PDB file of C-alpha atoms in Angstrom:
ATOM      1  CA  UNK S   1       0.086   0.293   0.140  1.00  0.00           C
ATOM      2  CA  UNK S   2       1.127   3.729  -0.545  1.00  0.00           C
ATOM      3  CA  UNK S   3       1.137   6.179   2.112  1.00  0.00           C
ATOM      4  CA  UNK S   4       2.086   9.885   1.564  1.00  0.00           C
ATOM      5  CA  UNK S   5       3.769  12.257   4.357  1.00  0.00           C
ATOM      6  CA  UNK S   6       3.204  16.202   4.481  1.00  0.00           C
ATOM      7  CA  UNK S   7       5.688  17.131   7.381  1.00  0.00           C
ATOM      8  CA  UNK S   8       4.453  20.403   7.144  1.00  0.00           C
ATOM      9  CA  UNK S   9       0.777  21.379   8.333  1.00  0.00           C
ATOM     10  CA  UNK S  10       1.751  24.778   7.711  1.00  0.00           C
ATOM     11  CA  UNK S  11       4.129  27.179   6.285  1.00  0.00           C
ATOM     12  CA  UNK S  12       3.994  30.879   6.439  1.00  0.00           C
ATOM     13  CA  UNK S  13       5.869  33.042   4.341  1.00  0.00           C
ATOM     14  CA  UNK S  14       5.860  36.168   3.003  1.00  0.00           C
ATOM     15  CA  UNK S  15       5.126  37.253  -0.368  1.00  0.00           C
ATOM     16  CA  UNK S  16       7.963  37.376  -2.793  1.00  0.00           C
ATOM     17  CA  UNK S  17       9.810  34.742  -1.222  1.00  0.00           C
ATOM     18  CA  UNK S  18      10.614  31.370  -2.107  1.00  0.00           C
ATOM     19  CA  UNK S  19       8.721  28.407  -0.733  1.00  0.00           C
ATOM     20  CA  UNK S  20       9.133  24.637  -0.354  1.00  0.00           C
ATOM     21  CA  UNK S  21       6.085  22.326   0.677  1.00  0.00           C
ATOM     22  CA  UNK S  22       7.695  18.448   1.226  1.00  0.00           C
ATOM     23  CA  UNK S  23       6.304  15.359   0.632  1.00  0.00           C
ATOM     24  CA  UNK S  24       7.751  12.107   1.354  1.00  0.00           C
ATOM     25  CA  UNK S  25       5.884   8.976  -0.172  1.00  0.00           C
ATOM     26  CA  UNK S  26       6.196   5.161   0.059  1.00  0.00           C
ATOM     27  CA  UNK S  27       5.199   2.526  -2.034  1.00  0.00           C
ATOM     28  CA  UNK S  28       7.025  -0.750  -3.089  1.00  0.00           C
ATOM     29  CA  UNK S  29       6.040  -0.366  -6.578  1.00  0.00           C
ATOM     30  CA  UNK S  30       6.390   2.265  -9.318  1.00  0.00           C
ATOM     31  CA  UNK S  31       3.691   5.210  -8.450  1.00  0.00           C
ATOM     32  CA  UNK S  32       2.208   8.575 -10.290  1.00  0.00           C
ATOM     33  CA  UNK S  33       2.747  11.366  -8.060  1.00  0.00           C
ATOM     34  CA  UNK S  34       0.675  14.820  -7.750  1.00  0.00           C
ATOM     35  CA  UNK S  35       0.543  17.993  -6.226  1.00  0.00           C
ATOM     36  CA  UNK S  36      -3.406  19.678  -5.746  1.00  0.00           C
ATOM     37  CA  UNK S  37      -4.322  22.854  -4.710  1.00  0.00           C
ATOM     38  CA  UNK S  38      -7.624  23.547  -2.688  1.00  0.00           C
ATOM     39  CA  UNK S  39      -8.421  26.971  -1.994  1.00  0.00           C
ATOM     40  CA  UNK S  40     -11.063  27.297   0.961  1.00  0.00           C
ATOM     41  CA  UNK S  41     -14.795  25.289   0.556  1.00  0.00           C
ATOM     42  CA  UNK S  42     -13.693  24.493  -2.899  1.00  0.00           C
ATOM     43  CA  UNK S  43     -12.858  20.963  -5.049  1.00  0.00           C
ATOM     44  CA  UNK S  44      -9.610  20.286  -5.567  1.00  0.00           C
ATOM     45  CA  UNK S  45      -7.609  21.449  -8.482  1.00  0.00           C
ATOM     46  CA  UNK S  46      -3.944  19.652 -10.022  1.00  0.00           C
ATOM     47  CA  UNK S  47      -0.936  21.783 -10.124  1.00  0.00           C
ATOM     48  CA  UNK S  48       1.214  18.918 -11.357  1.00  0.00           C
ATOM     49  CA  UNK S  49       2.003  15.364 -11.683  1.00  0.00           C
ATOM     50  CA  UNK S  50       4.763  13.293 -12.133  1.00  0.00           C
ATOM     51  CA  UNK S  51       4.236  10.101 -14.707  1.00  0.00           C
ATOM     52  CA  UNK S  52       7.491   9.344 -15.470  1.00  0.00           C
ATOM     53  CA  UNK S  53      10.849  10.683 -17.337  1.00  0.00           C
ATOM     54  CA  UNK S  54      12.349  14.236 -16.340  1.00  0.00           C
ATOM     55  CA  UNK S  55      12.498  14.677 -12.862  1.00  0.00           C
ATOM     56  CA  UNK S  56      11.950  18.012 -12.634  1.00  0.00           C
ATOM     57  CA  UNK S  57       8.173  18.711 -12.900  1.00  0.00           C
ATOM     58  CA  UNK S  58       6.861  22.526 -14.251  1.00  0.00           C
ATOM     59  CA  UNK S  59       3.264  22.998 -12.938  1.00  0.00           C
ATOM     60  CA  UNK S  60      -0.063  25.497 -13.252  1.00  0.00           C
ATOM     61  CA  UNK S  61       0.773  29.282 -11.217  1.00  0.00           C
ATOM     62  CA  UNK S  62       5.063  29.233 -11.579  1.00  0.00           C
ATOM     63  CA  UNK S  63       5.069  25.854  -9.103  1.00  0.00           C
ATOM     64  CA  UNK S  64       7.316  22.667 -10.143  1.00  0.00           C
ATOM     65  CA  UNK S  65       8.404  20.191  -7.960  1.00  0.00           C
ATOM     66  CA  UNK S  66      11.463  17.859  -8.346  1.00  0.00           C
ATOM     67  CA  UNK S  67      10.530  13.255  -8.236  1.00  0.00           C
ATOM     68  CA  UNK S  68      13.615  12.461  -6.545  1.00  0.00           C
ATOM     69  CA  UNK S  69      13.666   8.339  -6.340  1.00  0.00           C
ATOM     70  CA  UNK S  70      16.220   7.616  -3.832  1.00  0.00           C
ATOM     71  CA  UNK S  71      15.067   9.824  -0.886  1.00  0.00           C
ATOM     72  CA  UNK S  72      11.395   8.858  -1.463  1.00  0.00           C
ATOM     73  CA  UNK S  73      10.196  12.638  -1.932  1.00  0.00           C
ATOM     74  CA  UNK S  74       8.133  15.032  -4.209  1.00  0.00           C
ATOM     75  CA  UNK S  75       8.920  18.445  -2.785  1.00  0.00           C
ATOM     76  CA  UNK S  76       6.397  21.122  -4.364  1.00  0.00           C
ATOM     77  CA  UNK S  77       8.557  24.687  -5.079  1.00  0.00           C
ATOM     78  CA  UNK S  78       7.835  28.296  -5.786  1.00  0.00           C
ATOM     79  CA  UNK S  79      10.708  30.728  -6.343  1.00  0.00           C
ATOM     80  CA  UNK S  80       8.209  33.748  -5.291  1.00  0.00           C
ATOM     81  CA  UNK S  81       4.953  33.229  -3.559  1.00  0.00           C
ATOM     82  CA  UNK S  82       1.807  35.709  -4.153  1.00  0.00           C
ATOM     83  CA  UNK S  83      -0.886  36.573  -1.781  1.00  0.00           C
ATOM     84  CA  UNK S  84      -2.973  34.354  -4.362  1.00  0.00           C
ATOM     85  CA  UNK S  85      -1.450  31.353  -2.961  1.00  0.00           C
ATOM     86  CA  UNK S  86      -2.570  31.131   0.284  1.00  0.00           C
ATOM     87  CA  UNK S  87      -4.132  27.624   0.220  1.00  0.00           C
ATOM     88  CA  UNK S  88      -4.191  24.086   1.227  1.00  0.00           C
ATOM     89  CA  UNK S  89      -1.594  21.745  -0.594  1.00  0.00           C
ATOM     90  CA  UNK S  90      -1.937  18.155  -1.092  1.00  0.00           C
ATOM     91  CA  UNK S  91       0.453  15.660  -2.370  1.00  0.00           C
ATOM     92  CA  UNK S  92      -1.269  12.611  -3.652  1.00  0.00           C
ATOM     93  CA  UNK S  93       0.279   9.278  -4.714  1.00  0.00           C
ATOM     94  CA  UNK S  94      -0.852   6.628  -7.049  1.00  0.00           C
ATOM     95  CA  UNK S  95       0.042   2.967  -7.475  1.00  0.00           C
ATOM     96  CA  UNK S  96       0.306   2.686 -11.604  1.00  0.00           C
ATOM     97  CA  UNK S  97      -1.851   0.063 -12.023  1.00  0.00           C
ATOM     98  CA  UNK S  98      -4.762   1.347  -9.791  1.00  0.00           C
ATOM     99  CA  UNK S  99      -7.433   4.149  -9.799  1.00  0.00           C
ATOM    100  CA  UNK S 100      -7.185   4.653  -6.135  1.00  0.00           C
ATOM    101  CA  UNK S 101      -4.715   8.562  -5.358  1.00  0.00           C
ATOM    102  CA  UNK S 102      -3.765   8.393  -1.519  1.00  0.00           C
ATOM    103  CA  UNK S 103      -3.255  12.028  -0.038  1.00  0.00           C
ATOM    104  CA  UNK S 104      -0.994  13.370   2.429  1.00  0.00           C
ATOM    105  CA  UNK S 105      -2.630  15.134   5.064  1.00  0.00           C
ATOM    106  CA  UNK S 106      -2.254  18.648   3.341  1.00  0.00           C
ATOM    107  CA  UNK S 107       0.088  21.921   4.135  1.00  0.00           C
ATOM    108  CA  UNK S 108      -1.452  25.082   4.686  1.00  0.00           C
ATOM    109  CA  UNK S 109       0.556  27.732   2.646  1.00  0.00           C
ATOM    110  CA  UNK S 110      -0.149  31.437   4.117  1.00  0.00           C
ATOM    111  CA  UNK S 111       1.570  34.223   2.541  1.00  0.00           C
ATOM    112  CA  UNK S 112       1.627  37.521   3.989  1.00  0.00           C
ATOM    113  CA  UNK S 113       2.721  41.095   2.849  1.00  0.00           C
TER     114      UNK S 113
ATOM    115  CA  UNK B   1     -14.182  22.423 -21.046  1.00  0.00           C
ATOM    116  CA  UNK B   2     -14.228  19.428 -19.072  1.00  0.00           C
ATOM    117  CA  UNK B   3     -15.374  19.968 -15.763  1.00  0.00           C
ATOM    118  CA  UNK B   4     -16.914  18.608 -12.989  1.00  0.00           C
ATOM    119  CA  UNK B   5     -20.069  20.232 -11.649  1.00  0.00           C
ATOM    120  CA  UNK B   6     -21.290  19.285  -7.897  1.00  0.00           C
ATOM    121  CA  UNK B   7     -24.581  20.038  -6.204  1.00  0.00           C
ATOM    122  CA  UNK B   8     -25.534  21.315  -3.712  1.00  0.00           C
ATOM    123  CA  UNK B   9     -22.558  23.487  -2.598  1.00  0.00           C
ATOM    124  CA  UNK B  10     -24.161  24.105   0.836  1.00  0.00           C
ATOM    125  CA  UNK B  11     -26.489  22.191   2.669  1.00  0.00           C
ATOM    126  CA  UNK B  12     -28.025  22.197   6.332  1.00  0.00           C
ATOM    127  CA  UNK B  13     -30.129  19.930   7.123  1.00  0.00           C
ATOM    128  CA  UNK B  14     -32.203  18.385  10.376  1.00  0.00           C
ATOM    129  CA  UNK B  15     -31.055  15.150  12.060  1.00  0.00           C
ATOM    130  CA  UNK B  16     -32.902  12.425  10.258  1.00  0.00           C
ATOM    131  CA  UNK B  17     -33.213  13.570   6.960  1.00  0.00           C
ATOM    132  CA  UNK B  18     -31.617  12.224   4.039  1.00  0.00           C
ATOM    133  CA  UNK B  19     -29.353  14.283   1.525  1.00  0.00           C
ATOM    134  CA  UNK B  20     -28.945  13.595  -1.951  1.00  0.00           C
ATOM    135  CA  UNK B  21     -25.592  15.191  -3.539  1.00  0.00           C
ATOM    136  CA  UNK B  22     -25.068  15.239  -7.305  1.00  0.00           C
ATOM    137  CA  UNK B  23     -21.471  15.006  -8.845  1.00  0.00           C
ATOM    138  CA  UNK B  24     -21.660  15.627 -13.132  1.00  0.00           C
ATOM    139  CA  UNK B  25     -18.965  15.443 -15.839  1.00  0.00           C
ATOM    140  CA  UNK B  26     -19.715  18.046 -18.124  1.00  0.00           C
ATOM    141  CA  UNK B  27     -17.927  17.608 -21.652  1.00  0.00           C
ATOM    142  CA  UNK B  28     -16.835  14.176 -20.455  1.00  0.00           C
ATOM    143  CA  UNK B  29     -17.966  10.672 -19.820  1.00  0.00           C
ATOM    144  CA  UNK B  30     -16.961   9.607 -16.603  1.00  0.00           C
ATOM    145  CA  UNK B  31     -16.776   5.540 -16.501  1.00  0.00           C
ATOM    146  CA  UNK B  32     -15.593   5.683 -12.531  1.00  0.00           C
ATOM    147  CA  UNK B  33     -16.393   8.308  -9.649  1.00  0.00           C
ATOM    148  CA  UNK B  34     -14.829   8.943  -6.688  1.00  0.00           C
ATOM    149  CA  UNK B  35     -16.540  10.040  -3.266  1.00  0.00           C
ATOM    150  CA  UNK B  36     -14.050  11.399  -1.062  1.00  0.00           C
ATOM    151  CA  UNK B  37     -14.536  12.944   2.768  1.00  0.00           C
ATOM    152  CA  UNK B  38     -12.663  15.693   4.518  1.00  0.00           C
ATOM    153  CA  UNK B  39     -12.860  16.853   8.052  1.00  0.00           C
ATOM    154  CA  UNK B  40     -11.575  20.359   8.799  1.00  0.00           C
ATOM    155  CA  UNK B  41      -8.052  21.095   8.066  1.00  0.00           C
ATOM    156  CA  UNK B  42      -8.063  17.120   7.178  1.00  0.00           C
ATOM    157  CA  UNK B  43      -6.911  15.457   4.407  1.00  0.00           C
ATOM    158  CA  UNK B  44      -9.594  13.889   2.215  1.00  0.00           C
ATOM    159  CA  UNK B  45     -10.512  10.348   2.801  1.00  0.00           C
ATOM    160  CA  UNK B  46     -12.092   8.070  -0.250  1.00  0.00           C
ATOM    161  CA  UNK B  47     -15.289   6.766   0.362  1.00  0.00           C
ATOM    162  CA  UNK B  48     -16.316   5.055  -2.056  1.00  0.00           C
ATOM    163  CA  UNK B  49     -15.209   3.982  -6.137  1.00  0.00           C
ATOM    164  CA  UNK B  50     -18.417   4.282  -8.303  1.00  0.00           C
ATOM    165  CA  UNK B  51     -18.383   2.173 -11.820  1.00  0.00           C
ATOM    166  CA  UNK B  52     -21.422   3.699 -13.874  1.00  0.00           C
ATOM    167  CA  UNK B  53     -23.900   0.636 -14.294  1.00  0.00           C
ATOM    168  CA  UNK B  54     -22.197  -1.232 -11.106  1.00  0.00           C
ATOM    169  CA  UNK B  55     -22.100  -1.401  -7.588  1.00  0.00           C
ATOM    170  CA  UNK B  56     -20.037   0.995  -6.127  1.00  0.00           C
ATOM    171  CA  UNK B  57     -17.069  -0.269  -3.467  1.00  0.00           C
ATOM    172  CA  UNK B  58     -16.476   1.034  -0.497  1.00  0.00           C
ATOM    173  CA  UNK B  59     -13.819   1.827   1.583  1.00  0.00           C
ATOM    174  CA  UNK B  60     -13.587  -0.118   4.945  1.00  0.00           C
ATOM    175  CA  UNK B  61     -15.052   1.329   7.479  1.00  0.00           C
ATOM    176  CA  UNK B  62     -17.616   3.130   5.414  1.00  0.00           C
ATOM    177  CA  UNK B  63     -21.190   2.046   5.579  1.00  0.00           C
ATOM    178  CA  UNK B  64     -22.489   1.424   2.785  1.00  0.00           C
ATOM    179  CA  UNK B  65     -25.918   1.718   3.576  1.00  0.00           C
ATOM    180  CA  UNK B  66     -25.541   4.699   5.239  1.00  0.00           C
ATOM    181  CA  UNK B  67     -23.959   6.484   2.207  1.00  0.00           C
ATOM    182  CA  UNK B  68     -25.687   5.228  -0.893  1.00  0.00           C
ATOM    183  CA  UNK B  69     -24.158   5.923  -4.135  1.00  0.00           C
ATOM    184  CA  UNK B  70     -25.516   5.535  -7.746  1.00  0.00           C
ATOM    185  CA  UNK B  71     -23.494   5.770 -11.182  1.00  0.00           C
ATOM    186  CA  UNK B  72     -26.766   5.127 -13.024  1.00  0.00           C
ATOM    187  CA  UNK B  73     -24.891   7.158 -16.736  1.00  0.00           C
ATOM    188  CA  UNK B  74     -21.793   7.778 -17.533  1.00  0.00           C
ATOM    189  CA  UNK B  75     -22.205  11.502 -16.741  1.00  0.00           C
ATOM    190  CA  UNK B  76     -23.733  11.724 -12.832  1.00  0.00           C
ATOM    191  CA  UNK B  77     -23.028  10.037  -9.424  1.00  0.00           C
ATOM    192  CA  UNK B  78     -24.960  10.648  -6.838  1.00  0.00           C
ATOM    193  CA  UNK B  79     -24.153  10.496  -3.220  1.00  0.00           C
ATOM    194  CA  UNK B  80     -27.373  10.100  -0.658  1.00  0.00           C
ATOM    195  CA  UNK B  81     -26.788  10.557   3.166  1.00  0.00           C
ATOM    196  CA  UNK B  82     -29.236   8.655   5.129  1.00  0.00           C
ATOM    197  CA  UNK B  83     -30.618   9.525   8.178  1.00  0.00           C
ATOM    198  CA  UNK B  84     -28.307  11.843   8.625  1.00  0.00           C
ATOM    199  CA  UNK B  85     -27.020  12.634  12.140  1.00  0.00           C
ATOM    200  CA  UNK B  86     -24.472  15.510  13.437  1.00  0.00           C
ATOM    201  CA  UNK B  87     -21.657  13.233  13.374  1.00  0.00           C
ATOM    202  CA  UNK B  88     -21.852  13.143   9.479  1.00  0.00           C
ATOM    203  CA  UNK B  89     -21.278  16.357   8.741  1.00  0.00           C
ATOM    204  CA  UNK B  90     -18.582  17.053   7.051  1.00  0.00           C
ATOM    205  CA  UNK B  91     -17.107  18.335   3.529  1.00  0.00           C
ATOM    206  CA  UNK B  92     -18.635  16.354   0.752  1.00  0.00           C
ATOM    207  CA  UNK B  93     -16.236  16.106  -2.427  1.00  0.00           C
ATOM    208  CA  UNK B  94     -16.691  14.146  -6.282  1.00  0.00           C
ATOM    209  CA  UNK B  95     -14.087  13.626  -8.672  1.00  0.00           C
ATOM    210  CA  UNK B  96     -14.322  11.584 -11.963  1.00  0.00           C
ATOM    211  CA  UNK B  97     -12.428  10.092 -14.664  1.00  0.00           C
ATOM    212  CA  UNK B  98     -12.211  10.730 -18.088  1.00  0.00           C
ATOM    213  CA  UNK B  99     -13.030   7.460 -20.050  1.00  0.00           C
ATOM    214  CA  UNK B 100     -11.357   8.313 -22.984  1.00  0.00           C
ATOM    215  CA  UNK B 101      -8.254   9.124 -20.811  1.00  0.00           C
ATOM    216  CA  UNK B 102      -6.214   6.027 -19.332  1.00  0.00           C
ATOM    217  CA  UNK B 103      -3.093   5.395 -18.145  1.00  0.00           C
ATOM    218  CA  UNK B 104      -0.218   8.216 -18.235  1.00  0.00           C
ATOM    219  CA  UNK B 105      -2.422  10.244 -19.866  1.00  0.00           C
ATOM    220  CA  UNK B 106      -5.369   9.653 -17.681  1.00  0.00           C
ATOM    221  CA  UNK B 107      -7.077  12.492 -16.496  1.00  0.00           C
ATOM    222  CA  UNK B 108      -9.157  12.958 -12.973  1.00  0.00           C
ATOM    223  CA  UNK B 109     -11.560  16.221 -12.547  1.00  0.00           C
ATOM    224  CA  UNK B 110     -12.847  17.016  -8.616  1.00  0.00           C
ATOM    225  CA  UNK B 111     -16.126  18.535  -7.992  1.00  0.00           C
ATOM    226  CA  UNK B 112     -15.992  22.097  -5.889  1.00  0.00           C
ATOM    227  CA  UNK B 113     -17.322  20.229  -2.916  1.00  0.00           C
ATOM    228  CA  UNK B 114     -20.456  20.226  -0.910  1.00  0.00           C
ATOM    229  CA  UNK B 115     -20.513  21.462   3.098  1.00  0.00           C
ATOM    230  CA  UNK B 116     -22.916  19.019   5.125  1.00  0.00           C
ATOM    231  CA  UNK B 117     -24.108  20.495   8.328  1.00  0.00           C
ATOM    232  CA  UNK B 118     -26.292  18.307  10.429  1.00  0.00           C
ATOM    233  CA  UNK B 119     -28.352  19.808  12.917  1.00  0.00           C
TER     234      UNK B 119
END
């Protein structure tokens, strides 16, 4: 079975500063990895995903993530955040052979002026 | 473009009543839909997976008689919370998988969620 760990429940950062949201996963088989963003009282929106190939994945809104197989990590980064990036971010993993997405507990990104 | 429409966005009901939540795929057909439950400041927990035309598969610990799921067409799945109680209050989110995109090209879209409050 797969599992996802997001160690930081909340990350405060100032506007225009860089940010990294950490995600580690565990799985005995090949996986797909995802980052989703959730704004208050809304569903989830896909930011980016890693399926195969280049380990550096670029997504929407200036976010990128790097897949590190040896460290079983898939950290999300943005070089300069905006106030509008304030939201909940979820890392998720899926076995390439199954349908079910397993989510981490989420990280709340709080961007202040 | 392809979106998942979920209604209602918010519902308040009395204890003992039943509530139906609809999830529709727009501009695509969804053979599989997923229903999640999210408690405040927590992650999404998968409740059940529904495939069009067949019975839903429930996750361990989810009462199938309590949370009735119907996936009668390729564009509509419903979740009915029967005899709702205050402990059923939660944020419910559906997601749908595009029938025509699979494998590495798979596309999973989420609804905007339903906040259920049972008084």
